Structures are given as C-alpha cells and as structure tokens.
Tab-separated table of C-alpha atoms in Angstrom:
chain	number	residue	atom	x	y	z
A	2	GLY	CA	0.000	0.000	0.000
A	3	VAL	CA	2.757	2.426	0.907
A	4	ALA	CA	4.519	1.662	-2.399
A	5	LEU	CA	1.363	2.639	-4.306
A	6	VAL	CA	1.049	5.895	-2.349
A	7	ILE	CA	4.706	6.685	-3.091
A	8	TYR	CA	4.146	5.902	-6.772
A	9	GLY	CA	1.094	8.186	-6.844
A	10	LEU	CA	2.905	11.024	-5.075
A	11	PHE	CA	5.862	10.630	-7.401
A	12	GLY	CA	3.546	10.724	-10.415
A	13	LEU	CA	1.720	13.824	-9.187
A	14	SER	CA	4.931	15.675	-8.381
A	15	ARG	CA	6.661	17.945	-10.834
A	16	ILE	CA	9.653	15.591	-10.902
A	17	HIS	CA	9.832	13.796	-14.227
A	18	PHE	CA	12.682	11.557	-15.216
A	19	ARG	CA	13.689	10.985	-18.809
A	20	VAL	CA	15.612	7.937	-19.926
A	21	THR	CA	17.303	8.015	-23.298
A	22	HIS	CA	17.064	5.024	-25.603
A	23	ARG	CA	20.733	4.227	-25.020
A	24	THR	CA	20.412	4.414	-21.221
A	25	GLY	CA	17.145	2.477	-21.330
A	26	GLN	CA	18.876	-0.453	-23.015
A	27	TRP	CA	21.110	-1.201	-20.025
A	28	LEU	CA	18.821	0.232	-17.305
A	29	GLY	CA	15.927	-2.126	-18.093
A	30	PHE	CA	17.582	-5.170	-16.529
A	31	PRO	CA	18.373	-3.628	-13.101
A	32	ILE	CA	14.906	-2.034	-13.019
A	33	GLY	CA	13.423	-5.482	-13.652
A	34	VAL	CA	15.510	-7.067	-10.897
A	35	ILE	CA	14.592	-4.339	-8.390
A	36	THR	CA	10.915	-4.574	-9.371
A	37	GLY	CA	11.062	-8.341	-8.891
A	38	ALA	CA	12.619	-7.963	-5.441
A	39	ILE	CA	10.042	-5.384	-4.367
A	40	SER	CA	7.142	-7.411	-5.742
A	41	THR	CA	8.457	-10.523	-3.978
A	42	ALA	CA	8.518	-8.654	-0.675
A	43	THR	CA	5.278	-6.685	-1.061
A	44	GLY	CA	3.217	-8.117	-3.931
A	45	VAL	CA	3.287	-4.686	-5.578
A	46	PHE	CA	4.961	-4.607	-8.968
A	47	VAL	CA	4.635	-0.932	-9.861
A	48	ILE	CA	7.827	0.357	-8.239
A	49	PRO	CA	10.206	1.122	-9.970
A	50	SER	CA	8.836	-0.331	-13.227
A	51	GLY	CA	5.941	2.155	-13.532
A	52	PRO	CA	8.099	5.284	-13.349
A	53	TYR	CA	10.667	3.603	-15.634
A	54	LEU	CA	8.031	2.921	-18.292
A	55	GLN	CA	6.935	6.555	-18.028
A	56	ALA	CA	10.542	7.784	-18.211
A	57	ILE	CA	11.362	5.991	-21.461
A	58	GLY	CA	8.981	8.332	-23.249
A	59	LEU	CA	6.112	6.117	-24.400
A	60	ASP	CA	3.066	7.984	-25.672
A	61	LYS	CA	-0.210	7.720	-23.755
A	62	ASP	CA	-1.649	4.695	-25.567
A	63	ASP	CA	1.640	2.775	-25.678
A	64	LEU	CA	2.221	3.442	-21.977
A	65	VAL	CA	-1.231	2.162	-21.010
A	66	GLN	CA	-0.754	-0.896	-23.225
A	67	ALA	CA	2.718	-1.573	-21.794
A	68	LEU	CA	1.410	-1.247	-18.227
A	69	GLY	CA	-1.516	-3.554	-19.049
A	70	VAL	CA	0.769	-6.224	-20.532
A	71	PHE	CA	3.193	-5.829	-17.631
A	72	PHE	CA	0.491	-6.103	-14.949
A	73	THR	CA	-1.108	-9.113	-16.655
A	74	THR	CA	2.238	-10.885	-16.991
A	75	ALA	CA	3.204	-10.096	-13.395
A	76	THR	CA	-0.178	-11.273	-12.111
A	77	LEU	CA	0.083	-14.533	-14.040
A	78	ALA	CA	3.639	-15.073	-12.776
A	79	LEU	CA	2.431	-14.461	-9.228
A	80	ALA	CA	-0.385	-16.991	-9.746
A	81	VAL	CA	2.089	-19.595	-11.048
A	82	ASN	CA	4.398	-19.060	-8.057
A	83	LEU	CA	1.520	-19.221	-5.564
A	84	THR	CA	0.254	-22.416	-7.189
A	85	ASP	CA	3.735	-23.917	-7.133
A	86	ALA	CA	4.049	-23.091	-3.417
A	87	GLY	CA	0.667	-24.721	-2.753
A	88	LEU	CA	-0.933	-21.449	-1.713
A	89	LEU	CA	-3.325	-21.156	-4.657
A	90	SER	CA	-6.098	-23.713	-4.909
A	91	THR	CA	-9.462	-23.757	-6.629
A	92	ALA	CA	-11.076	-22.324	-3.504
A	93	THR	CA	-8.594	-19.475	-3.180
A	94	ALA	CA	-8.445	-18.831	-6.939
A	95	LEU	CA	-12.134	-17.945	-7.329
A	96	PRO	CA	-11.845	-14.502	-5.673
A	97	GLY	CA	-8.769	-13.873	-7.838
A	98	VAL	CA	-10.652	-14.779	-11.009
A	99	ILE	CA	-13.500	-12.480	-9.987
A	100	ALA	CA	-10.971	-9.709	-9.330
A	101	MET	CA	-9.359	-10.288	-12.743
A	102	VAL	CA	-12.753	-9.996	-14.452
A	103	ALA	CA	-13.361	-6.762	-12.536
A	104	ALA	CA	-9.872	-5.533	-13.473
A	105	PHE	CA	-10.486	-6.194	-17.166
A	106	GLY	CA	-13.832	-4.423	-16.873
A	107	GLY	CA	-12.052	-1.492	-15.263
A	108	MET	CA	-9.409	-1.550	-17.988
A	109	PHE	CA	-12.016	-1.370	-20.760
A	110	GLY	CA	-13.940	1.295	-18.850
A	111	GLY	CA	-10.698	3.227	-18.356
A	112	GLN	CA	-9.985	3.066	-22.081
A	113	ALA	CA	-13.395	4.568	-22.800
A	114	VAL	CA	-12.863	7.349	-20.253
A	115	ARG	CA	-9.271	7.935	-21.381
A	116	THR	CA	-10.359	8.697	-24.950
A	117	ARG	CA	-12.784	11.368	-23.678
A	118	MET	CA	-10.536	13.034	-21.071
A	119	HIS	CA	-7.579	15.319	-21.438
A	120	PRO	CA	-4.432	13.192	-20.895
A	121	ASP	CA	-3.257	15.286	-17.926
A	122	ALA	CA	-6.639	15.035	-16.191
A	123	PHE	CA	-6.796	11.278	-16.801
A	124	ARG	CA	-3.265	10.837	-15.463
A	125	ARG	CA	-4.022	12.926	-12.356
A	126	TRP	CA	-7.223	10.984	-11.527
A	127	PHE	CA	-5.512	7.664	-12.250
A	128	LEU	CA	-2.718	8.526	-9.801
A	129	ILE	CA	-5.201	9.758	-7.197
A	130	ALA	CA	-7.064	6.439	-7.506
A	131	ILE	CA	-3.770	4.541	-7.127
A	132	MET	CA	-2.987	6.574	-3.997
A	133	GLY	CA	-6.456	5.891	-2.596
A	134	LEU	CA	-6.018	2.170	-3.162
A	135	GLY	CA	-2.557	2.306	-1.589
A	136	ALA	CA	-3.843	4.205	1.444
A	137	TYR	CA	-6.652	1.676	1.885
A	138	LEU	CA	-4.206	-1.237	1.696
A	139	ALA	CA	-1.765	0.413	4.111
A	140	ILE	CA	-4.482	1.262	6.629
A	141	ALA	CA	-6.024	-2.218	6.358
A	142	THR	CA	-2.594	-3.729	6.969
A	143	LEU	CA	-2.156	-1.617	10.089
A	144	VAL	CA	-5.700	-2.134	11.389
A	145	LYS	CA	-5.789	-5.942	11.031
A	146	PRO	CA	-3.189	-6.627	13.776
A	147	LEU	CA	-4.995	-4.151	16.034
A	148	GLU	CA	-8.288	-5.968	15.425
A	149	GLU	CA	-6.602	-9.274	16.253
A	150	GLN	CA	-5.143	-7.824	19.460
A	151	LEU	CA	-8.554	-6.458	20.441
A	152	LYS	CA	-10.163	-9.847	19.771
A	153	THR	CA	-7.485	-11.591	21.893
A	154	TYR	CA	-7.992	-9.035	24.688
A	155	GLN	CA	-11.756	-9.551	24.588
A	156	GLN	CA	-11.316	-13.344	24.762
A	157	ARG	CA	-8.943	-13.047	27.715
A	158	LEU	CA	-11.303	-10.649	29.454
A	159	GLN	CA	-14.187	-13.095	28.928
A	160	GLN	CA	-12.040	-15.952	30.289
A	161	SER	CA	-11.072	-13.826	33.292
A	162	GLU	CA	-14.706	-12.912	33.984
A	163	THR	CA	-15.715	-16.576	33.693
A	164	ALA	CA	-12.908	-17.654	36.059
A	165	GLN	CA	-13.857	-14.884	38.483
A	166	ALA	CA	-17.529	-15.929	38.449
A	167	THR	CA	-16.517	-19.554	39.057
A	168	THR	CA	-14.295	-18.517	41.969
A	169	ILE	CA	-17.055	-16.397	43.505
A	170	GLY	CA	-19.452	-19.338	43.147
A	171	ASP	CA	-16.960	-21.629	44.886
A	172	VAL	CA	-16.438	-19.104	47.699
A	173	ARG	CA	-20.222	-18.774	48.110
A	174	LYS	CA	-20.565	-22.576	48.410
A	175	HIS	CA	-17.774	-22.690	51.001
A	176	LEU	CA	-19.431	-19.895	52.980
A	177	GLU	CA	-22.757	-21.728	52.911
A	178	THR	CA	-21.035	-24.929	54.056
A	179	LEU	CA	-19.273	-23.032	56.863
A	180	ALA	CA	-22.556	-21.407	57.874
A	181	GLN	CA	-24.250	-24.803	58.057
A	182	GLN	CA	-21.364	-26.266	60.054
A	183	SER	CA	-21.380	-23.260	62.353
A	184	GLY	CA	-25.118	-23.712	62.888
A	185	VAL	CA	-24.608	-27.399	63.670
A	186	LEU	CA	-21.789	-26.600	66.117
A	187	SER	CA	-23.769	-23.883	67.893
A	188	SER	CA	-26.751	-26.190	68.365
A	189	GLU	CA	-24.551	-28.819	70.001
C-alpha cells in the first residue's frame, strides 16, 4: 500500500525523469531485478517499473498498453508461483478470477474514459485512484493486527470474567457450608 502511495505522489509531483534510448537499453535489466525484489517482498509490482516505463517516453496509448501487458504478466507469474508453493487452490483462486474480471472491466472502462478526457486530467485521476487504493491497503494492513489484538484481549477478558464468576461461586458454596457447620456446632 505504501509503495502505491509513493508511486502516486511521485507521479503527481513535478519531478519527471527521462531515460534516453541508449540508457534504457542497459537500465531495463536492473529495473526489472529491483521490481522483482520489491514485488516478492510486497506483492506490488509498480515500483520502480511504472516510473521507468513513463521515463522511457512512451506515448499515452503505448504506456497504457505496456502497463496492461506488464500487470497481466506479473499477475500470471504471481499466480504460477503461488500455485507452485501450494498457496493457490481452486477455492482461493475464485476470488482472484472475480478480481481479474473486474480488473479487465475497469481496464475497458478506463480506455473509454481515457479517450474522452484530457491526458493530464486522466493521469491525475488515475494517480489519485492509485494513492487511494494504496492508502486503503496500508491502513487495512495496520488495522488488522490491532483488530486481532482487540479480539485476543476480549477473549482473555471473557475468560477472566468466567474464572472470576466460578471462583465467587466456589467461595459462596464454602461460605454456605461453613454457615451450616457453624449452625450445627452452635446447636450442640
């Protein structure tokens, strides 16, 4: 999530890198390796490949097509690796397939909007959407452990209350037994 926010901020900033054709020929490999390392660690494959694809000077349509091919290839590679590791089964793949259908729908919808919008406005709103998604992912990642801690605390509190109620019940029984024994002793 943080990587997407950084990418969006970078894209909205006035900083624009340009990579010449000659530099791009040797720079592509290290960018690919770094992107692979980052995507392995985070699952996000936009940094630094996205800015690199923008820096090599592709026009609007070629850039969108290159990003689409790149994201599709990276997603398929991720699916192959998850399947190979035994983490992707039919049950876990269904939400991914639904998400891919939604992504393709969004891609076709984005193409329709892109042809009607000024390129700068489209780019700005695209980056804002990327930042929103990144912020959501980052916040969700931070909130989930807090929710788990709260759930654990609530369970422990419930266990403590149950144990306390049991102890009070036991003490009450002992007091009743003592009261009966005291009554028996006083009558003797």
